[in-house]
């Protein structure tokens, strides 16, 4: 996955799951 795709997945996770996923997304993108 490229960075844009990772960010999109993070947005979808944020919508469907909880704010806790943001912590995981930060680790994925960085």
PDB file of N, CA and C in Angstrom:
ATOM      1  N   UNK A   1       0.843  -1.202   0.000  1.00  0.00           N
ATOM      2  CA  UNK A   1       0.000   0.000   0.000  1.00  0.00           C
ATOM      3  C   UNK A   1       0.879   1.253   0.000  1.00  0.00           C
ATOM      4  N   UNK A   2       0.452   2.248  -0.734  1.00  0.00           N
ATOM      5  CA  UNK A   2       1.166   3.511  -0.661  1.00  0.00           C
ATOM      6  C   UNK A   2       0.569   4.359   0.458  1.00  0.00           C
ATOM      7  N   UNK A   3       1.110   5.535   0.655  1.00  0.00           N
ATOM      8  CA  UNK A   3       0.702   6.348   1.800  1.00  0.00           C
ATOM      9  C   UNK A   3      -0.748   6.789   1.683  1.00  0.00           C
ATOM     10  N   UNK A   4      -1.191   7.156   0.474  1.00  0.00           N
ATOM     11  CA  UNK A   4      -2.586   7.586   0.302  1.00  0.00           C
ATOM     12  C   UNK A   4      -3.542   6.452   0.639  1.00  0.00           C
ATOM     13  N   UNK A   5      -3.227   5.245   0.188  1.00  0.00           N
ATOM     14  CA  UNK A   5      -4.103   4.099   0.472  1.00  0.00           C
ATOM     15  C   UNK A   5      -4.145   3.824   1.967  1.00  0.00           C
ATOM     16  N   UNK A   6      -3.001   3.922   2.632  1.00  0.00           N
ATOM     17  CA  UNK A   6      -2.966   3.702   4.075  1.00  0.00           C
ATOM     18  C   UNK A   6      -3.827   4.731   4.791  1.00  0.00           C
ATOM     19  N   UNK A   7      -3.740   5.977   4.352  1.00  0.00           N
ATOM     20  CA  UNK A   7      -4.539   7.035   4.972  1.00  0.00           C
ATOM     21  C   UNK A   7      -6.022   6.768   4.762  1.00  0.00           C
ATOM     22  N   UNK A   8      -6.390   6.303   3.570  1.00  0.00           N
ATOM     23  CA  UNK A   8      -7.795   6.016   3.283  1.00  0.00           C
ATOM     24  C   UNK A   8      -8.305   4.905   4.188  1.00  0.00           C
ATOM     25  N   UNK A   9      -7.503   3.863   4.356  1.00  0.00           N
ATOM     26  CA  UNK A   9      -7.888   2.768   5.246  1.00  0.00           C
ATOM     27  C   UNK A   9      -8.075   3.286   6.666  1.00  0.00           C
ATOM     28  N   UNK A  10      -7.189   4.170   7.093  1.00  0.00           N
ATOM     29  CA  UNK A  10      -7.302   4.740   8.437  1.00  0.00           C
ATOM     30  C   UNK A  10      -8.599   5.512   8.595  1.00  0.00           C
ATOM     31  N   UNK A  11      -8.985   6.266   7.569  1.00  0.00           N
ATOM     32  CA  UNK A  11     -10.242   7.013   7.625  1.00  0.00           C
ATOM     33  C   UNK A  11     -11.415   6.054   7.755  1.00  0.00           C
ATOM     34  N   UNK A  12     -11.401   4.973   6.974  1.00  0.00           N
ATOM     35  CA  UNK A  12     -12.487   4.000   7.056  1.00  0.00           C
ATOM     36  C   UNK A  12     -12.537   3.361   8.435  1.00  0.00           C
ATOM     37  N   UNK A  13     -11.381   3.000   8.983  1.00  0.00           N
ATOM     38  CA  UNK A  13     -11.336   2.435  10.332  1.00  0.00           C
ATOM     39  C   UNK A  13     -11.908   3.431  11.331  1.00  0.00           C
ATOM     40  N   UNK A  14     -11.526   4.699  11.183  1.00  0.00           N
ATOM     41  CA  UNK A  14     -11.984   5.737  12.108  1.00  0.00           C
ATOM     42  C   UNK A  14     -13.498   5.845  12.084  1.00  0.00           C
ATOM     43  N   UNK A  15     -14.085   5.724  10.880  1.00  0.00           N
ATOM     44  CA  UNK A  15     -15.539   5.834  10.750  1.00  0.00           C
ATOM     45  C   UNK A  15     -16.226   4.622  11.371  1.00  0.00           C
ATOM     46  N   UNK A  16     -15.730   3.432  11.063  1.00  0.00           N
ATOM     47  CA  UNK A  16     -16.460   2.219  11.441  1.00  0.00           C
ATOM     48  C   UNK A  16     -16.103   1.707  12.828  1.00  0.00           C
ATOM     49  N   UNK A  17     -14.939   2.072  13.322  1.00  0.00           N
ATOM     50  CA  UNK A  17     -14.529   1.590  14.638  1.00  0.00           C
ATOM     51  C   UNK A  17     -14.537   2.758  15.624  1.00  0.00           C
ATOM     52  N   UNK A  18     -13.499   2.883  16.429  1.00  0.00           N
ATOM     53  CA  UNK A  18     -13.490   3.929  17.450  1.00  0.00           C
ATOM     54  C   UNK A  18     -12.263   4.815  17.308  1.00  0.00           C
ATOM     55  N   UNK A  19     -12.191   5.841  18.118  1.00  0.00           N
ATOM     56  CA  UNK A  19     -11.074   6.777  18.037  1.00  0.00           C
ATOM     57  C   UNK A  19      -9.750   6.108  18.382  1.00  0.00           C
ATOM     58  N   UNK A  20      -9.810   4.988  19.106  1.00  0.00           N
ATOM     59  CA  UNK A  20      -8.577   4.292  19.479  1.00  0.00           C
ATOM     60  C   UNK A  20      -7.775   3.876  18.251  1.00  0.00           C
ATOM     61  N   UNK A  21      -8.449   3.683  17.116  1.00  0.00           N
ATOM     62  CA  UNK A  21      -7.767   3.241  15.903  1.00  0.00           C
ATOM     63  C   UNK A  21      -6.791   4.291  15.403  1.00  0.00           C
ATOM     64  N   UNK A  22      -7.022   5.550  15.770  1.00  0.00           N
ATOM     65  CA  UNK A  22      -6.127   6.621  15.329  1.00  0.00           C
ATOM     66  C   UNK A  22      -4.700   6.339  15.782  1.00  0.00           C
ATOM     67  N   UNK A  23      -4.549   5.772  16.975  1.00  0.00           N
ATOM     68  CA  UNK A  23      -3.207   5.443  17.472  1.00  0.00           C
ATOM     69  C   UNK A  23      -2.518   4.459  16.542  1.00  0.00           C
ATOM     70  N   UNK A  24      -3.261   3.450  16.096  1.00  0.00           N
ATOM     71  CA  UNK A  24      -2.712   2.454  15.178  1.00  0.00           C
ATOM     72  C   UNK A  24      -2.415   3.102  13.827  1.00  0.00           C
ATOM     73  N   UNK A  25      -3.300   3.967  13.366  1.00  0.00           N
ATOM     74  CA  UNK A  25      -3.103   4.632  12.079  1.00  0.00           C
ATOM     75  C   UNK A  25      -1.830   5.464  12.103  1.00  0.00           C
ATOM     76  N   UNK A  26      -1.589   6.149  13.217  1.00  0.00           N
ATOM     77  CA  UNK A  26      -0.372   6.945  13.314  1.00  0.00           C
ATOM     78  C   UNK A  26       0.857   6.063  13.124  1.00  0.00           C
ATOM     79  N   UNK A  27       0.816   4.851  13.670  1.00  0.00           N
ATOM     80  CA  UNK A  27       1.954   3.947  13.542  1.00  0.00           C
ATOM     81  C   UNK A  27       2.072   3.423  12.114  1.00  0.00           C
ATOM     82  N   UNK A  28       0.944   3.216  11.429  1.00  0.00           N
ATOM     83  CA  UNK A  28       0.957   2.715  10.054  1.00  0.00           C
ATOM     84  C   UNK A  28       1.554   3.738   9.098  1.00  0.00           C
ATOM     85  N   UNK A  29       1.129   4.996   9.238  1.00  0.00           N
ATOM     86  CA  UNK A  29       1.505   6.033   8.275  1.00  0.00           C
ATOM     87  C   UNK A  29       2.950   6.475   8.492  1.00  0.00           C
ATOM     88  N   UNK A  30       3.382   6.544   9.736  1.00  0.00           N
ATOM     89  CA  UNK A  30       4.726   7.041  10.038  1.00  0.00           C
ATOM     90  C   UNK A  30       5.794   6.012   9.707  1.00  0.00           C
TER      91      UNK A  30
END
